[in-house]
PDB file of C-alpha atoms in Angstrom:
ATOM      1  CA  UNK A   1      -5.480 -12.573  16.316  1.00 86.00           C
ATOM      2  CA  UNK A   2      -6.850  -9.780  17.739  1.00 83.00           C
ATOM      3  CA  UNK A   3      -5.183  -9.692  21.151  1.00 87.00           C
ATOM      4  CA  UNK A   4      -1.980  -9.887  19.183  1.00 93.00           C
ATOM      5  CA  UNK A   5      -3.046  -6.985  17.071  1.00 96.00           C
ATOM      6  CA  UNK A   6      -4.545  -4.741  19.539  1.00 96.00           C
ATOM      7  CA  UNK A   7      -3.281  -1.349  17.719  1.00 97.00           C
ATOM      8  CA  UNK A   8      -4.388  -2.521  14.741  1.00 97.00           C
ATOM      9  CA  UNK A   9      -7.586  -3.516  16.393  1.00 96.00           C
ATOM     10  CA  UNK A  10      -8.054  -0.081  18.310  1.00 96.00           C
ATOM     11  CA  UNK A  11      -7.212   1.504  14.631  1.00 97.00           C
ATOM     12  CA  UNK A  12     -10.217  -0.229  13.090  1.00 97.00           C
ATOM     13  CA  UNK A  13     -12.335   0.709  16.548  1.00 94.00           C
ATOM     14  CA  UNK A  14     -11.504   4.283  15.780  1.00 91.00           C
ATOM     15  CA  UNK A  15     -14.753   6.330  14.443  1.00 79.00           C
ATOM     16  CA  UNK A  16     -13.398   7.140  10.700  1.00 68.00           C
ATOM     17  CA  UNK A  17     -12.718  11.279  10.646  1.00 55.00           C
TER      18      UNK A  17
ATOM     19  CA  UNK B   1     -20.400 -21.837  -3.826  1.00 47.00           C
ATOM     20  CA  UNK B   2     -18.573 -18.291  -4.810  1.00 50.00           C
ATOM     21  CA  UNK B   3     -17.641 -19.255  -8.305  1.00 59.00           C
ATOM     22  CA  UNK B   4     -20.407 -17.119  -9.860  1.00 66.00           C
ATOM     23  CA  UNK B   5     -19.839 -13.814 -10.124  1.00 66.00           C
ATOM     24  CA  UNK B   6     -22.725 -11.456  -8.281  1.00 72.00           C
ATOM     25  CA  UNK B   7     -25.603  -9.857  -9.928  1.00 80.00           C
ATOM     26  CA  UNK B   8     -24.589  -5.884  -9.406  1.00 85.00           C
ATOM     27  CA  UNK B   9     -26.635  -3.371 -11.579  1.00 90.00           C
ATOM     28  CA  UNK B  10     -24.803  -0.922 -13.189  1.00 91.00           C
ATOM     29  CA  UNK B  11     -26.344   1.636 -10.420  1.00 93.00           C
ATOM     30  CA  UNK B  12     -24.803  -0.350  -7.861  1.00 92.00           C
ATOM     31  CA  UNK B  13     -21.538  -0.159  -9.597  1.00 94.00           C
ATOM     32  CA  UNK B  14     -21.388   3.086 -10.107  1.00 95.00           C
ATOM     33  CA  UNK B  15     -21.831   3.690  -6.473  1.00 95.00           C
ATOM     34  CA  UNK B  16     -19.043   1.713  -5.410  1.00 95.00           C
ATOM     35  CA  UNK B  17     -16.828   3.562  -7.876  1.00 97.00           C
ATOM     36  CA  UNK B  18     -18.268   6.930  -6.199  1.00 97.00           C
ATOM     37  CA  UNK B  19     -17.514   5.125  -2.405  1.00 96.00           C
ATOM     38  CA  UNK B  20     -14.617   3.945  -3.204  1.00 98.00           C
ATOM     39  CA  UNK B  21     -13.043   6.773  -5.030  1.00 98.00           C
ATOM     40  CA  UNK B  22     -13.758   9.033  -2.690  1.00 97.00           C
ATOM     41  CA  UNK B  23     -12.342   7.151   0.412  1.00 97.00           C
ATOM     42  CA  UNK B  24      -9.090   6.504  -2.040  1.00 98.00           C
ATOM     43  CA  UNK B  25      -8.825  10.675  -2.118  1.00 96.00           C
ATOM     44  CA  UNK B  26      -9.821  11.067   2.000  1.00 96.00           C
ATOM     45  CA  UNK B  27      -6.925   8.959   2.694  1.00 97.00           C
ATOM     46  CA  UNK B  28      -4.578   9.315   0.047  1.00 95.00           C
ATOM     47  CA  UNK B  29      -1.930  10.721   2.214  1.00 93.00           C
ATOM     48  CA  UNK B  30      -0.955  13.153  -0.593  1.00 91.00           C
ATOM     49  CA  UNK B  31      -3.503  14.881  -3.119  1.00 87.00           C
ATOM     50  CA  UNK B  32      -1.864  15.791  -6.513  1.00 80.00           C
ATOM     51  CA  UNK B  33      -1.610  19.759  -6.436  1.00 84.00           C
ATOM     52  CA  UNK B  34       0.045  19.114  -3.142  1.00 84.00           C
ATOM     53  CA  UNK B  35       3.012  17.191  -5.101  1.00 79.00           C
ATOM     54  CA  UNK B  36       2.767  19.559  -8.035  1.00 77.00           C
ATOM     55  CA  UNK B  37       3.653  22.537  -5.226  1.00 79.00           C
ATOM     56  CA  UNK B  38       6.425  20.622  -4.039  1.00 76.00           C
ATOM     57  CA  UNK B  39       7.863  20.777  -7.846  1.00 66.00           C
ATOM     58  CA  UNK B  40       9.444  17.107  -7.493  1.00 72.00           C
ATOM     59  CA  UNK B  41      12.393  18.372  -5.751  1.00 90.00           C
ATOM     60  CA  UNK B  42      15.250  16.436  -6.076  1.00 93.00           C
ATOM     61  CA  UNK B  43      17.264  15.659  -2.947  1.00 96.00           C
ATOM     62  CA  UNK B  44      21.037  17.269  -3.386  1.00 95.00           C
ATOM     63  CA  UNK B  45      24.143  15.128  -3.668  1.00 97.00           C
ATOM     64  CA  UNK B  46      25.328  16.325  -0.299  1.00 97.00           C
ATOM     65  CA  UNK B  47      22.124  15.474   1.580  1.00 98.00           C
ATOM     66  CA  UNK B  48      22.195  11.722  -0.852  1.00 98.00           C
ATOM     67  CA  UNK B  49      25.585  11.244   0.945  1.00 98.00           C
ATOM     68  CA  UNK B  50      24.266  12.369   4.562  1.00 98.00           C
ATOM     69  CA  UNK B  51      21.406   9.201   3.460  1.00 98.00           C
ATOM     70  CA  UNK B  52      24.220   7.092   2.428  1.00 98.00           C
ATOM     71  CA  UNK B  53      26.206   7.592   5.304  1.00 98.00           C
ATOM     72  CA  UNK B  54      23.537   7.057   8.132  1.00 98.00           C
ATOM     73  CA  UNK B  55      24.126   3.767  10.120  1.00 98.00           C
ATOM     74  CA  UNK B  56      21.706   1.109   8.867  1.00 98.00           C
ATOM     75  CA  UNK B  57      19.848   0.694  11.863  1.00 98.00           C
ATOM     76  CA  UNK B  58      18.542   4.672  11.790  1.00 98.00           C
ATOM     77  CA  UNK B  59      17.966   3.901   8.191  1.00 98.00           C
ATOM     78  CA  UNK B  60      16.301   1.031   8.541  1.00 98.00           C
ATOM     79  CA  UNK B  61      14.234   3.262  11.494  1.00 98.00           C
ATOM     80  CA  UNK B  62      13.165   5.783   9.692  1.00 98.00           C
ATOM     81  CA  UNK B  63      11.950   3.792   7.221  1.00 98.00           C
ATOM     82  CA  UNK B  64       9.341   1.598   9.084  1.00 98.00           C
ATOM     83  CA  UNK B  65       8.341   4.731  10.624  1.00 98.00           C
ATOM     84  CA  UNK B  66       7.673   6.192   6.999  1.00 98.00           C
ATOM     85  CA  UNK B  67       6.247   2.883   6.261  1.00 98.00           C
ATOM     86  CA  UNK B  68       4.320   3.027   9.196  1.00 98.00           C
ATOM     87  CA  UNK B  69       2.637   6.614   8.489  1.00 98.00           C
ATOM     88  CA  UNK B  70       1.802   5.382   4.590  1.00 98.00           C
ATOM     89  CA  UNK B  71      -0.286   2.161   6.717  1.00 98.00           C
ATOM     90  CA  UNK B  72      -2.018   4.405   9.247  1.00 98.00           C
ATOM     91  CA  UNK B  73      -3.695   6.260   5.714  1.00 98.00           C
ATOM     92  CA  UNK B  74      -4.348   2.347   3.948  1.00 98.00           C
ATOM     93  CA  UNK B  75      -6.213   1.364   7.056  1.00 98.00           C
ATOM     94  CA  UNK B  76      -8.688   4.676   7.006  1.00 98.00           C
ATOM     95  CA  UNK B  77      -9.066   3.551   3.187  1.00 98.00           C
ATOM     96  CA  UNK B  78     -10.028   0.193   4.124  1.00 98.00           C
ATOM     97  CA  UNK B  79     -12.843   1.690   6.912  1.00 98.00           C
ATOM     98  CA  UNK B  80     -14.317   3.747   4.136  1.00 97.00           C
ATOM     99  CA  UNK B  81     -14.673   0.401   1.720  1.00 96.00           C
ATOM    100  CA  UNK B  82     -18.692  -0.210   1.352  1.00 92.00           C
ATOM    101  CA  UNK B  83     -18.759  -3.673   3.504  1.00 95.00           C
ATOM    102  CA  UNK B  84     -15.260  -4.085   5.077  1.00 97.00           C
ATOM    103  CA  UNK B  85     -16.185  -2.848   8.278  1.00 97.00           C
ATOM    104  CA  UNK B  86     -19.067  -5.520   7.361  1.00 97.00           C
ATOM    105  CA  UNK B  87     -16.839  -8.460   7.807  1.00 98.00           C
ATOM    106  CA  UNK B  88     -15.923 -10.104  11.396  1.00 97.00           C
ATOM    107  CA  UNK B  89     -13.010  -8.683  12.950  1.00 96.00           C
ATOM    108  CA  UNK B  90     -10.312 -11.270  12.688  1.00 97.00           C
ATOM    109  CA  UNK B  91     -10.597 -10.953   8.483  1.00 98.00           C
ATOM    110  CA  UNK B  92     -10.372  -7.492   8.990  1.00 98.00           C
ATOM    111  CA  UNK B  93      -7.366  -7.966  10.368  1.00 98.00           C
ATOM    112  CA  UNK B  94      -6.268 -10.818   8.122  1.00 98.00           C
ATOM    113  CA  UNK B  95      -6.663  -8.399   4.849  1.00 98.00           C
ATOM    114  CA  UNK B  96      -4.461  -5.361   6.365  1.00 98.00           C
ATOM    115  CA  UNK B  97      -2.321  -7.568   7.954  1.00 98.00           C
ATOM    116  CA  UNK B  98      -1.906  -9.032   4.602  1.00 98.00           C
ATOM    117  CA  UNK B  99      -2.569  -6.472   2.510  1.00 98.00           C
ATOM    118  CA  UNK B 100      -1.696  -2.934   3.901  1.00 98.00           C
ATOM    119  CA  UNK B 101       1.724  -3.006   2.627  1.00 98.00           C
ATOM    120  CA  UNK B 102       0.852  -4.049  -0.783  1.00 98.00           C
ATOM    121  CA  UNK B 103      -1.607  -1.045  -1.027  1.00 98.00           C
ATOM    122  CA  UNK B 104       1.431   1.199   0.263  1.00 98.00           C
ATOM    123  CA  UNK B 105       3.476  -0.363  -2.849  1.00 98.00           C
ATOM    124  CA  UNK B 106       0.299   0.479  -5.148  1.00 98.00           C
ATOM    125  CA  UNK B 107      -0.242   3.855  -3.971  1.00 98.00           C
ATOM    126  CA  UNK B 108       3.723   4.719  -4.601  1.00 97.00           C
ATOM    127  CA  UNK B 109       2.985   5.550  -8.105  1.00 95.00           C
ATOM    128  CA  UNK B 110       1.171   8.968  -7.681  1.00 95.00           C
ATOM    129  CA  UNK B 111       4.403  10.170  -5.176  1.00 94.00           C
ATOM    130  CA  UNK B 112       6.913   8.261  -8.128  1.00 95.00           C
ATOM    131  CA  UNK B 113       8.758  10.677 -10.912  1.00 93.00           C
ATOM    132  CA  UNK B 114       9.451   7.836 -13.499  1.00 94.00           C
ATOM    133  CA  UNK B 115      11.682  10.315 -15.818  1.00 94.00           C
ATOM    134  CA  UNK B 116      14.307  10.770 -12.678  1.00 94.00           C
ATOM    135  CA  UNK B 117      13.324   7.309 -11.269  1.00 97.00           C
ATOM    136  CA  UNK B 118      12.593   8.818  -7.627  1.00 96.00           C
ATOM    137  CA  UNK B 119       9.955   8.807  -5.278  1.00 96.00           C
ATOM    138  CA  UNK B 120       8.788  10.998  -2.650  1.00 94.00           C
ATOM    139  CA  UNK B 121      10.409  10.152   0.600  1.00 96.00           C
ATOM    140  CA  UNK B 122      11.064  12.605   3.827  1.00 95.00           C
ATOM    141  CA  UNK B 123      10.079  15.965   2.516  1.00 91.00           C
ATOM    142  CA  UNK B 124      11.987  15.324  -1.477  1.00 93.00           C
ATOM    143  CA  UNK B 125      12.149  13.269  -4.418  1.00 94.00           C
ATOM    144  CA  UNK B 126      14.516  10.421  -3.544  1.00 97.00           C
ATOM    145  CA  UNK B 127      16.308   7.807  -6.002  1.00 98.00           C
ATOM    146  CA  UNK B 128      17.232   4.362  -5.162  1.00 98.00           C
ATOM    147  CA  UNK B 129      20.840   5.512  -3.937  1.00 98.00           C
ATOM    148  CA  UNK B 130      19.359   7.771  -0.876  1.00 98.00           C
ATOM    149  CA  UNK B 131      18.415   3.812   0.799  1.00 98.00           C
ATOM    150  CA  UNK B 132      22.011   2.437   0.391  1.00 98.00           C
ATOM    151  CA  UNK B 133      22.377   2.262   4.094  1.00 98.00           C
ATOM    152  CA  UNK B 134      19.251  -0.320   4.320  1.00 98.00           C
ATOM    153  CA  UNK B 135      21.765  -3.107   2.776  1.00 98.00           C
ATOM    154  CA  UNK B 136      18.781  -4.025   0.137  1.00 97.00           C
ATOM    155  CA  UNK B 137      19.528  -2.928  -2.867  1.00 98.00           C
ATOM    156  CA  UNK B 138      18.102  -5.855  -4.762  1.00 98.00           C
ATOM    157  CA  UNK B 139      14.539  -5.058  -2.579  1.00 98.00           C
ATOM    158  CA  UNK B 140      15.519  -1.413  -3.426  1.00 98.00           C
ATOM    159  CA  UNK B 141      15.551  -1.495  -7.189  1.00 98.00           C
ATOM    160  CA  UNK B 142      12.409  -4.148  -7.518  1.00 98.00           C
ATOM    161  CA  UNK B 143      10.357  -1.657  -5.491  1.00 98.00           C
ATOM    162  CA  UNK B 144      11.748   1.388  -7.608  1.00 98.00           C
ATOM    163  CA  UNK B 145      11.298  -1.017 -11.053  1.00 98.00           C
ATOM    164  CA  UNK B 146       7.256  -1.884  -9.577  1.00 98.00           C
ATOM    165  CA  UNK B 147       6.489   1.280  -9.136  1.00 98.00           C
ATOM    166  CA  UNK B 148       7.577   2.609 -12.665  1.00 98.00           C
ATOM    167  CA  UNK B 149       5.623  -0.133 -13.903  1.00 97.00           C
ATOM    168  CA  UNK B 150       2.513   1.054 -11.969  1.00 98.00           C
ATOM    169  CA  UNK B 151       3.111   4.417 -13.899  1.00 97.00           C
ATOM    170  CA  UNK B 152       3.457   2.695 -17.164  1.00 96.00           C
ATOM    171  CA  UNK B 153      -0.124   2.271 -17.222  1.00 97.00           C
ATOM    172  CA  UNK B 154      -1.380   5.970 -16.589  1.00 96.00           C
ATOM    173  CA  UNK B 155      -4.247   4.572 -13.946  1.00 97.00           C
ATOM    174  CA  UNK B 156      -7.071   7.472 -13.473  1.00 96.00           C
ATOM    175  CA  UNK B 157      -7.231   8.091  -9.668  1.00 96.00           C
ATOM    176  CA  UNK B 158     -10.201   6.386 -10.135  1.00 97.00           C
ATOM    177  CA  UNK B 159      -8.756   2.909 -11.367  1.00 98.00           C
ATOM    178  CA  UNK B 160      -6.109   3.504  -9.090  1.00 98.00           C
ATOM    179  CA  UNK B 161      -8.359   3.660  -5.979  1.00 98.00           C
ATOM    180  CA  UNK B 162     -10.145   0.616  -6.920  1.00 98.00           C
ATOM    181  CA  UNK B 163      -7.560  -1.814  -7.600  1.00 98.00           C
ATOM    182  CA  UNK B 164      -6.318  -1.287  -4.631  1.00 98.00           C
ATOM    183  CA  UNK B 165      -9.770  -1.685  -2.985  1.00 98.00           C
ATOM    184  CA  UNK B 166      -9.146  -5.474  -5.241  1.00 98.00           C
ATOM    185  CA  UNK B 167      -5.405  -5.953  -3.786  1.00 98.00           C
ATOM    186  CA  UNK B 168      -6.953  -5.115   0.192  1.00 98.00           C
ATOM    187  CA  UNK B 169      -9.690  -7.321  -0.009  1.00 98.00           C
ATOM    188  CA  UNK B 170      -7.864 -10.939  -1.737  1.00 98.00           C
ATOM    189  CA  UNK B 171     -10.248 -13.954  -0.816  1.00 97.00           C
ATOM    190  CA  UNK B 172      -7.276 -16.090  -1.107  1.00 97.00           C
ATOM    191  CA  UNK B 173      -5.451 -14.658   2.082  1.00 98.00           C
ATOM    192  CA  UNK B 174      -4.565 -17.265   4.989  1.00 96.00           C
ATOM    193  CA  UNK B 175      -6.966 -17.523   8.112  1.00 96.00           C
ATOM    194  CA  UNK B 176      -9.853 -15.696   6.847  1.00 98.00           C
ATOM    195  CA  UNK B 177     -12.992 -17.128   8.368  1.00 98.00           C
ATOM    196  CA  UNK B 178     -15.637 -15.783   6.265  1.00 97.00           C
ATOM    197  CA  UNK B 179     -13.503 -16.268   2.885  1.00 98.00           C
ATOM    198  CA  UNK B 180     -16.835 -16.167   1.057  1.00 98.00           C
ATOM    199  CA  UNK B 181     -17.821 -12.846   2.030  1.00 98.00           C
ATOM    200  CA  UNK B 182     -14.522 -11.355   1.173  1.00 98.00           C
ATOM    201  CA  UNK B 183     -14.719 -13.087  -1.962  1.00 98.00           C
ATOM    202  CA  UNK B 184     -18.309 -11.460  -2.908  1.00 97.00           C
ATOM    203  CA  UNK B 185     -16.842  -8.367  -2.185  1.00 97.00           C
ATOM    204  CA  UNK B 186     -13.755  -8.701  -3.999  1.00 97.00           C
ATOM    205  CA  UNK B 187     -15.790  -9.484  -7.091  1.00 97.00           C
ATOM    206  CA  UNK B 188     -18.117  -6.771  -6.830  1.00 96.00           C
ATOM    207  CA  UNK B 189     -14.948  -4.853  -6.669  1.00 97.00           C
ATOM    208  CA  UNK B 190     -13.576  -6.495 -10.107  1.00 96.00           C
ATOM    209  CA  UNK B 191     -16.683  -5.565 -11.503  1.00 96.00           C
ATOM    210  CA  UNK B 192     -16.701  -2.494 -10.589  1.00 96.00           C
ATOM    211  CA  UNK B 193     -12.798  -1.688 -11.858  1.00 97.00           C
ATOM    212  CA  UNK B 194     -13.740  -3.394 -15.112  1.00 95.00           C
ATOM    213  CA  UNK B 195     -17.055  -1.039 -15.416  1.00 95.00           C
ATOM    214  CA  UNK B 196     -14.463   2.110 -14.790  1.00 96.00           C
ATOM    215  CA  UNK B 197     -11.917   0.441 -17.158  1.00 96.00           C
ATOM    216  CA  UNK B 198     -14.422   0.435 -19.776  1.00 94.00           C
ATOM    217  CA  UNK B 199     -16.006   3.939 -19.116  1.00 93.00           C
ATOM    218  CA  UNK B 200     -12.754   5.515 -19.605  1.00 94.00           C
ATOM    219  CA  UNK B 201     -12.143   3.719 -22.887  1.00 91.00           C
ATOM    220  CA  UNK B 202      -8.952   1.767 -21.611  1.00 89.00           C
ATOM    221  CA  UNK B 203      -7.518  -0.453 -24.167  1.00 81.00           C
ATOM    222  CA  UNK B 204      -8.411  -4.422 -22.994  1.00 79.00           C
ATOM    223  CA  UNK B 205      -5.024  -5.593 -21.501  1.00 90.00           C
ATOM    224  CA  UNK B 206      -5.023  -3.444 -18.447  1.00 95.00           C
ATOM    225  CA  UNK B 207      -7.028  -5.265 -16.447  1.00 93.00           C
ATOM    226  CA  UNK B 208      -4.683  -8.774 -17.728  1.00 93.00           C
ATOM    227  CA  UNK B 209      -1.420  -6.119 -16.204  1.00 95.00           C
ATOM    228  CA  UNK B 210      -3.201  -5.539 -13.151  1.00 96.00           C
ATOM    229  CA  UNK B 211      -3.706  -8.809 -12.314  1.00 93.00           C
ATOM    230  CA  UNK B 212       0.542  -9.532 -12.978  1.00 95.00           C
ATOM    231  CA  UNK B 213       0.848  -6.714 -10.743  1.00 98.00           C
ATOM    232  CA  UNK B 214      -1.134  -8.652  -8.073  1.00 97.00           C
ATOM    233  CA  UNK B 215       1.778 -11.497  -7.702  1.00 97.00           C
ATOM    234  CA  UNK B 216       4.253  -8.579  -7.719  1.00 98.00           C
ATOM    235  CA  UNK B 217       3.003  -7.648  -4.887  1.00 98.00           C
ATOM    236  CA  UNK B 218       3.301 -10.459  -3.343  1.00 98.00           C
ATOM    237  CA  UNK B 219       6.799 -10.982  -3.744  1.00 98.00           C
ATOM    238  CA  UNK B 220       7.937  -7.806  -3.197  1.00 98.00           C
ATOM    239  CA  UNK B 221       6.068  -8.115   0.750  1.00 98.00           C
ATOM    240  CA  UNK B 222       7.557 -11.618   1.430  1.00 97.00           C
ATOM    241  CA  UNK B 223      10.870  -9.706   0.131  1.00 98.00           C
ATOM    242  CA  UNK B 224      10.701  -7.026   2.823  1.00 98.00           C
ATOM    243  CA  UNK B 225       9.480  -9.617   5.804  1.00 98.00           C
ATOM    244  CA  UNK B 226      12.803 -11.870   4.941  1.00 98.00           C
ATOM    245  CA  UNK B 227      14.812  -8.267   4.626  1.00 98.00           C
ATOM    246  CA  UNK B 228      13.785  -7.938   8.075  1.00 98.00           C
ATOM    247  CA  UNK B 229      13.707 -11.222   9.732  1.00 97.00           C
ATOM    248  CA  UNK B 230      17.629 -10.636   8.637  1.00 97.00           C
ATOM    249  CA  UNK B 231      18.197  -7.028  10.182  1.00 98.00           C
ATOM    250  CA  UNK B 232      15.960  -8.302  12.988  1.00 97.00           C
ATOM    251  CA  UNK B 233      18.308 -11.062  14.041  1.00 97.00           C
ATOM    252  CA  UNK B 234      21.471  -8.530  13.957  1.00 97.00           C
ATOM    253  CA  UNK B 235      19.735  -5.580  15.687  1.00 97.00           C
ATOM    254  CA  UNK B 236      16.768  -7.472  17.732  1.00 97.00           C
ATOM    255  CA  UNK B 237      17.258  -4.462  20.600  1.00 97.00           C
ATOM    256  CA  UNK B 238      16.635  -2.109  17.636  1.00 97.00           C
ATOM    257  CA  UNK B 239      13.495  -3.891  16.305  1.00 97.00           C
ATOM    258  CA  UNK B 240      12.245  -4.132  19.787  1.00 97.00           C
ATOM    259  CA  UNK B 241      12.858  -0.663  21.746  1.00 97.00           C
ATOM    260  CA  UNK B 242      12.718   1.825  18.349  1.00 97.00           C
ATOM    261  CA  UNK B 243      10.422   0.725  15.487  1.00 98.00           C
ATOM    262  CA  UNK B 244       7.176   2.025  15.574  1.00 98.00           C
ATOM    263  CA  UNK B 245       4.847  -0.448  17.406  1.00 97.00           C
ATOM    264  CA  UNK B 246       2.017  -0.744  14.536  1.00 98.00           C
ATOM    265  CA  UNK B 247       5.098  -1.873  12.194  1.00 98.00           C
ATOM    266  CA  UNK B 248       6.211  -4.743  14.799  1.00 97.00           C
ATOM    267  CA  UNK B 249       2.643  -5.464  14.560  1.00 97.00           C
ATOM    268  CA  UNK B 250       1.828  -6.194  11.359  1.00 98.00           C
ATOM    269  CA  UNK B 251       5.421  -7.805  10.292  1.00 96.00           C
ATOM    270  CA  UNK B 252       6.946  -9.185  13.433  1.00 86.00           C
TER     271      UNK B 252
END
């Protein structure tokens, strides 16, 4: 699921602002 | 087993109202005085018709990339939620995935004008006629008709913030692996919506309305992924080469 949502993914990876 | 509720103090309650409220207003996308300034501008009959008279697939564009923008804010929501960023990865995925889109349709009542019956779209208020070039009325009008329904009930920003904390994190989604963590978590987040519900004196059938809004939902996302399995299979170059990639993403 994850390779298939890998801008999702990055998204979540993303420190929140 | 999951079928008892969790022991949450009221202290613990009240801090998850206080979390969650407060990552509802970080990533809101639009804070109330903002719309108030824009003075629910209607969009002119001459700018309806330039709408109107776009060719469906740059409709249909600009609309996933408006759709796309609302997500981008859901997701930040979602990373702000005390114990999402707790559960593994793939259910993380499952429940935006899942549930991004219904938190878009949830969040449409603040940027909805019920009286006029328009919402907020591309710098004015828009009513159902601006999206004629989609070819979906009948998704058109349920989303316009859900979203005056979601006004109907006057939700605090508060109540509003949690329930859609409830609709992002639904145990019952397919392929979660660790269903029974999302499910503690969901009903920690029931609690705490019926604690608010209660502090603010609300009369007992709201929570009942919320919970019809819930299958609403539902239909109204398996609506839009069969609206564009059916522009998809027309204009596949379109879907492929123009629409915004987290969009293709989450509903290819």
């Amino acid at each position: 699921l994850k390779e298939k949502h890998k801008i999702l993914h990055q998204l979540l990876q993303n420190s929140t602002s | 087993n999951g079928d008892s509720p969790p022991t949450v103090s009221m202290a613990e309650l009240d801090h998850l109202v206080q979390i969650i409220s407060k990552s509802h207003l970080e990533t809101c996308q639009y804070l109330r005085e903002e719309l108030q300034q824009m003075s629910w501008q209607n969009f002119l009959q001459d700018e309806v018709e330039r709408y109107q008279s776009k060719p469906r697939e740059v409709m249909w564009q600009l609309c996933a990339v408006k759709i796309t923008e609302a997500i981008q804010y859901v997701v930040e929501f979602a990373k702000r939620i005390d114990g999402f960023m707790d559960l593994c990865q793939n259910d993380q995925i499952v429940l935006l995935k899942a549930g991004s889109l219904e938190v878009v349709f949830v969040r449409m009542c603040r940027v909805f004008d019920s009286q006029n019956n328009t919402v907020y779209f591309d710098g004015k208020f828009a009513g159902p006629d601006v999206f004629k070039a989609l070819g979906c009325d009948d998704l058109i009008t349920s989303v316009f008709d859900f979203a005056k329904s979601m006004c109907s009930l006057h939700l605090t920003e508060d109540e509003l913030a949690l329930f859609s904390a409830f609709v992002l994190l639904s145990a019952d989604r397919s392929w979660l692996q660790e269903k029974l963590q999302v499910e503690k978590l969901q009903q920690k987040i029931q609690l705490a919506l019926q604690h608010v519900l209660q502090k603010n004196q609300r009369e007992d059938g709201v929570l009942n309305k919320l919970r019809c809004k819930v299958s609403a939902l539902r239909s109204l996302c398996s609506r839009h992924t069969e609206k564009l399995s059916a522009f998809r299979a027309i204009y596949p170059d379109i879907v492929r080469t123009h629409f915004p990639p987290l969009y293709k993403e989450l509903f290819g």
